[in-house]
Coordinates of C-alpha atoms in Angstrom, one line a residue:
M11 CA -35.2 215.0 -81.4
S12 CA -37.2 217.9 -82.0
I13 CA -38.5 220.6 -80.1
Q14 CA -41.9 222.1 -81.1
N15 CA -43.4 224.7 -81.5
T16 CA -39.9 226.3 -82.7
L17 CA -39.7 227.4 -86.8
L18 CA -36.8 224.8 -86.9
A19 CA -39.5 222.3 -86.3
L20 CA -41.7 223.5 -88.3
T21 CA -40.7 223.1 -91.6
T22 CA -39.2 220.0 -90.9
C23 CA -42.6 218.9 -90.5
I24 CA -43.4 220.0 -93.8
D25 CA -40.0 218.8 -95.1
G26 CA -40.6 215.6 -94.3
G27 CA -44.3 215.7 -95.9
A28 CA -46.2 216.7 -93.5
D29 CA -49.4 218.8 -95.4
S30 CA -50.3 221.1 -92.8
L31 CA -48.9 222.9 -89.1
E32 CA -50.0 222.5 -86.2
F33 CA -48.8 225.3 -82.7
D34 CA -49.8 227.0 -79.8
V35 CA -50.3 231.0 -79.9
Q36 CA -49.6 232.9 -76.5
M37 CA -48.9 236.8 -75.9
T38 CA -46.2 238.3 -75.0
M39 CA -46.5 240.9 -71.7
D40 CA -45.7 243.6 -74.5
G41 CA -48.5 242.2 -77.0
V42 CA -45.9 240.2 -79.4
P43 CA -48.0 236.7 -80.0
V44 CA -45.1 233.8 -79.8
L45 CA -45.2 230.2 -80.1
F46 CA -45.5 228.3 -77.1
H47 CA -46.9 225.2 -75.8
D48 CA -47.3 225.6 -71.1
N49 CA -47.3 227.6 -69.2
E50 CA -44.2 228.1 -67.7
M51 CA -41.5 228.6 -69.9
S52 CA -39.0 226.4 -67.3
A53 CA -40.9 223.3 -68.5
L54 CA -38.9 224.2 -71.9
T55 CA -36.5 226.9 -71.4
S56 CA -33.9 228.3 -69.3
G57 CA -36.9 231.0 -68.5
A58 CA -39.2 230.8 -65.6
G59 CA -42.4 232.4 -65.4
S60 CA -44.4 232.6 -67.7
I61 CA -44.5 234.2 -71.4
A62 CA -47.5 236.9 -70.2
E63 CA -45.4 238.2 -67.3
H64 CA -42.5 239.3 -70.2
T65 CA -41.4 241.2 -73.2
W66 CA -40.6 239.6 -76.0
D67 CA -36.9 240.7 -76.0
W68 CA -36.7 239.1 -72.7
I69 CA -38.3 236.1 -74.1
R70 CA -36.3 236.1 -77.3
G71 CA -33.0 235.9 -75.4
K72 CA -33.9 232.0 -74.2
R73 CA -32.9 229.0 -75.5
Y74 CA -34.2 226.1 -75.1
L75 CA -32.9 222.9 -72.8
L76 CA -31.6 219.6 -74.3
A77 CA -30.5 221.4 -77.3
D78 CA -27.0 221.5 -77.2
D79 CA -24.8 219.6 -79.7
T80 CA -28.0 218.9 -81.4
A81 CA -29.8 221.6 -84.4
Y82 CA -31.5 222.9 -82.3
D83 CA -28.5 225.0 -80.3
G84 CA -29.6 228.9 -80.2
V85 CA -32.8 228.4 -81.6
G86 CA -34.6 230.3 -79.6
I87 CA -38.9 231.2 -79.7
P88 CA -40.5 232.3 -82.6
A89 CA -43.3 235.1 -82.8
L90 CA -46.0 234.7 -85.5
A91 CA -44.8 236.8 -87.5
E92 CA -42.2 234.6 -88.7
V93 CA -44.1 231.7 -88.9
L94 CA -46.5 233.5 -90.8
A95 CA -43.8 234.3 -93.8
Y96 CA -43.2 231.0 -93.7
I97 CA -46.0 230.1 -93.9
Q98 CA -46.9 232.6 -96.8
H99 CA -44.0 231.2 -98.8
T100 CA -45.2 227.0 -98.3
Q101 CA -49.1 228.0 -98.5
C102 CA -50.0 224.9 -95.7
R103 CA -52.9 224.7 -94.4
F104 CA -52.2 225.5 -90.6
Y105 CA -53.7 225.2 -87.5
P106 CA -52.6 227.4 -84.2
E107 CA -54.3 227.0 -80.7
I108 CA -55.2 229.8 -79.0
K109 CA -53.2 228.8 -75.8
N110 CA -53.0 231.8 -73.3
Y111 CA -53.5 235.2 -73.5
R112 CA -53.4 238.6 -71.1
T113 CA -57.1 239.8 -71.8
P114 CA -59.3 238.5 -74.7
A115 CA -59.2 240.6 -76.4
D116 CA -55.7 239.6 -77.5
I117 CA -57.6 237.5 -79.6
D118 CA -58.5 239.9 -82.0
A119 CA -54.1 240.4 -82.4
Y120 CA -54.0 237.2 -83.0
V121 CA -56.7 237.1 -85.7
S122 CA -55.7 240.5 -87.0
A123 CA -52.3 238.9 -87.5
I124 CA -53.4 236.3 -89.9
Q125 CA -55.6 238.8 -91.8
E126 CA -53.1 241.2 -92.7
A127 CA -50.9 237.8 -93.7
G128 CA -53.8 237.2 -96.5
L129 CA -53.2 233.8 -94.9
S130 CA -57.2 233.9 -93.5
A131 CA -58.6 230.6 -96.0
L132 CA -55.7 228.4 -94.3
C133 CA -56.0 228.8 -90.6
C134 CA -57.8 226.7 -88.6
W135 CA -57.8 228.2 -85.2
Q136 CA -58.4 225.7 -82.3
S137 CA -59.6 226.0 -78.6
F138 CA -60.9 224.5 -76.0
I139 CA -63.0 227.2 -75.0
P140 CA -65.7 227.9 -77.6
S141 CA -66.0 231.4 -76.8
D142 CA -63.2 232.2 -78.3
L143 CA -63.7 230.5 -81.1
E144 CA -67.5 232.3 -81.4
R145 CA -64.9 235.8 -80.8
V146 CA -62.7 234.7 -83.7
R147 CA -65.5 234.2 -85.9
E148 CA -66.9 237.6 -85.4
L149 CA -63.8 239.0 -86.4
D150 CA -63.1 236.9 -89.3
A151 CA -65.7 234.6 -91.9
S152 CA -62.8 233.3 -94.0
C153 CA -61.0 231.2 -91.4
E154 CA -61.9 228.0 -90.0
V155 CA -62.8 227.6 -86.2
G156 CA -61.2 224.4 -84.4
F157 CA -63.2 222.6 -81.5
L158 CA -60.9 221.3 -79.4
S159 CA -62.3 218.4 -76.4
S160 CA -60.9 215.8 -75.0
S161 CA -64.1 214.6 -73.6
A162 CA -65.3 211.1 -74.9
D163 CA -69.4 211.1 -74.1
Q164 CA -71.3 210.7 -77.3
A165 CA -73.7 212.9 -76.1
S166 CA -71.2 215.8 -75.1
L167 CA -69.3 215.7 -78.8
E168 CA -72.6 215.9 -80.5
A169 CA -73.6 218.7 -78.2
L170 CA -70.6 220.0 -79.8
A171 CA -71.1 219.3 -83.2
D172 CA -74.6 221.4 -83.3
Q173 CA -72.4 224.4 -81.9
A174 CA -70.1 223.8 -84.2
S175 CA -72.2 224.1 -87.0
Q176 CA -73.5 227.8 -85.9
H177 CA -69.5 229.7 -86.6
L178 CA -69.4 227.1 -90.2
P179 CA -66.5 226.7 -91.5
A180 CA -65.9 224.6 -88.2
S181 CA -64.2 220.9 -87.8
L182 CA -64.3 218.7 -84.3
L183 CA -60.6 218.5 -82.7
L184 CA -60.9 215.3 -80.5
K185 CA -58.8 213.1 -79.2
T186 CA -57.8 210.3 -81.3
T187 CA -59.1 207.4 -78.1
S188 CA -62.3 209.4 -77.8
V189 CA -63.3 208.8 -81.8
S190 CA -62.4 205.1 -81.7
T191 CA -64.4 204.4 -78.8
Q192 CA -67.5 206.7 -80.3
P193 CA -67.2 206.6 -84.5
G194 CA -70.6 207.9 -84.2
I195 CA -69.0 211.5 -83.8
V196 CA -67.8 211.3 -87.5
G197 CA -70.5 211.1 -89.2
Y198 CA -73.0 213.0 -86.9
A199 CA -70.4 216.1 -87.4
R200 CA -69.9 215.6 -90.8
A201 CA -74.0 215.7 -91.5
R202 CA -74.0 218.8 -89.7
G203 CA -70.9 220.2 -91.9
V204 CA -68.8 220.1 -89.3
D205 CA -65.5 218.2 -90.1
V206 CA -63.4 216.0 -87.7
G207 CA -59.6 215.9 -86.8
V208 CA -58.0 213.5 -84.6
W209 CA -54.8 214.7 -82.0
T210 CA -52.9 212.7 -81.4
V211 CA -51.3 210.5 -84.3
D212 CA -48.3 208.2 -82.8
M213 CA -48.2 205.1 -84.4
R214 CA -49.4 203.4 -88.1
A215 CA -52.0 201.9 -86.7
Q216 CA -53.8 204.8 -85.3
R217 CA -53.4 206.5 -88.5
Q218 CA -54.9 203.1 -89.9
Q219 CA -57.8 203.1 -88.2
M220 CA -59.0 206.7 -87.9
E221 CA -58.7 206.4 -92.1
R222 CA -61.1 203.4 -91.6
L223 CA -63.3 205.4 -89.4
G224 CA -63.2 208.5 -92.4
V225 CA -61.0 211.4 -90.8
T226 CA -58.4 212.2 -92.5
R227 CA -57.2 215.4 -90.5
L228 CA -54.6 213.9 -88.0
M229 CA -52.6 215.7 -85.5
C230 CA -49.2 213.4 -85.3
D231 CA -45.8 214.0 -83.1
L232 CA -44.1 211.6 -85.5
N233 CA -44.4 210.4 -89.1
V234 CA -46.7 208.4 -89.2
R235 CA -46.5 207.6 -93.0
G236 CA -45.9 204.6 -95.3

């Protein structure tokens, strides 16, 4: 068992052979960026409410559900700074998703944290909201921006690739099923300087299919090597 967005889960991925990390970033009430996926803390932890409704001191005391008697027993929600310290050591590529924020100005703090850690060149900021990524690009010319989409419509994906091409370096980060049903988007995007990655690959057959289509950026919950 692993618990997403914990430092233990991320280090375990790298130790297991992953070459990149993906995680979600949210802002606490008192302005501390932390890693957490869900809108409600009760989905995964002993806490309740959203990350933005609580202080870092309160959040750091909460523990994950179902972690008793596992390696995650006692593990808490990590601050972004903790994870960046690990990435400075490993120098792995990473994909932070802009998940929630109090105001768009919080994005500035997210980007500043990466810049101050000297990690812009390893970072691909992700968001489903293009304006978030446009703001990132204004703040940092060195990082990559990843345009997330769950659409499987070729015209919509082409329009997104066109938009991404205005903010290079950039990529489309799409559902695996979107690429399998619209494989032409890979060539369309790359012709415009935009790479393509997929989520979520959980089976070796999916990995092999994506690699046949030329997609090598694979976001996985499980080890699909071999």
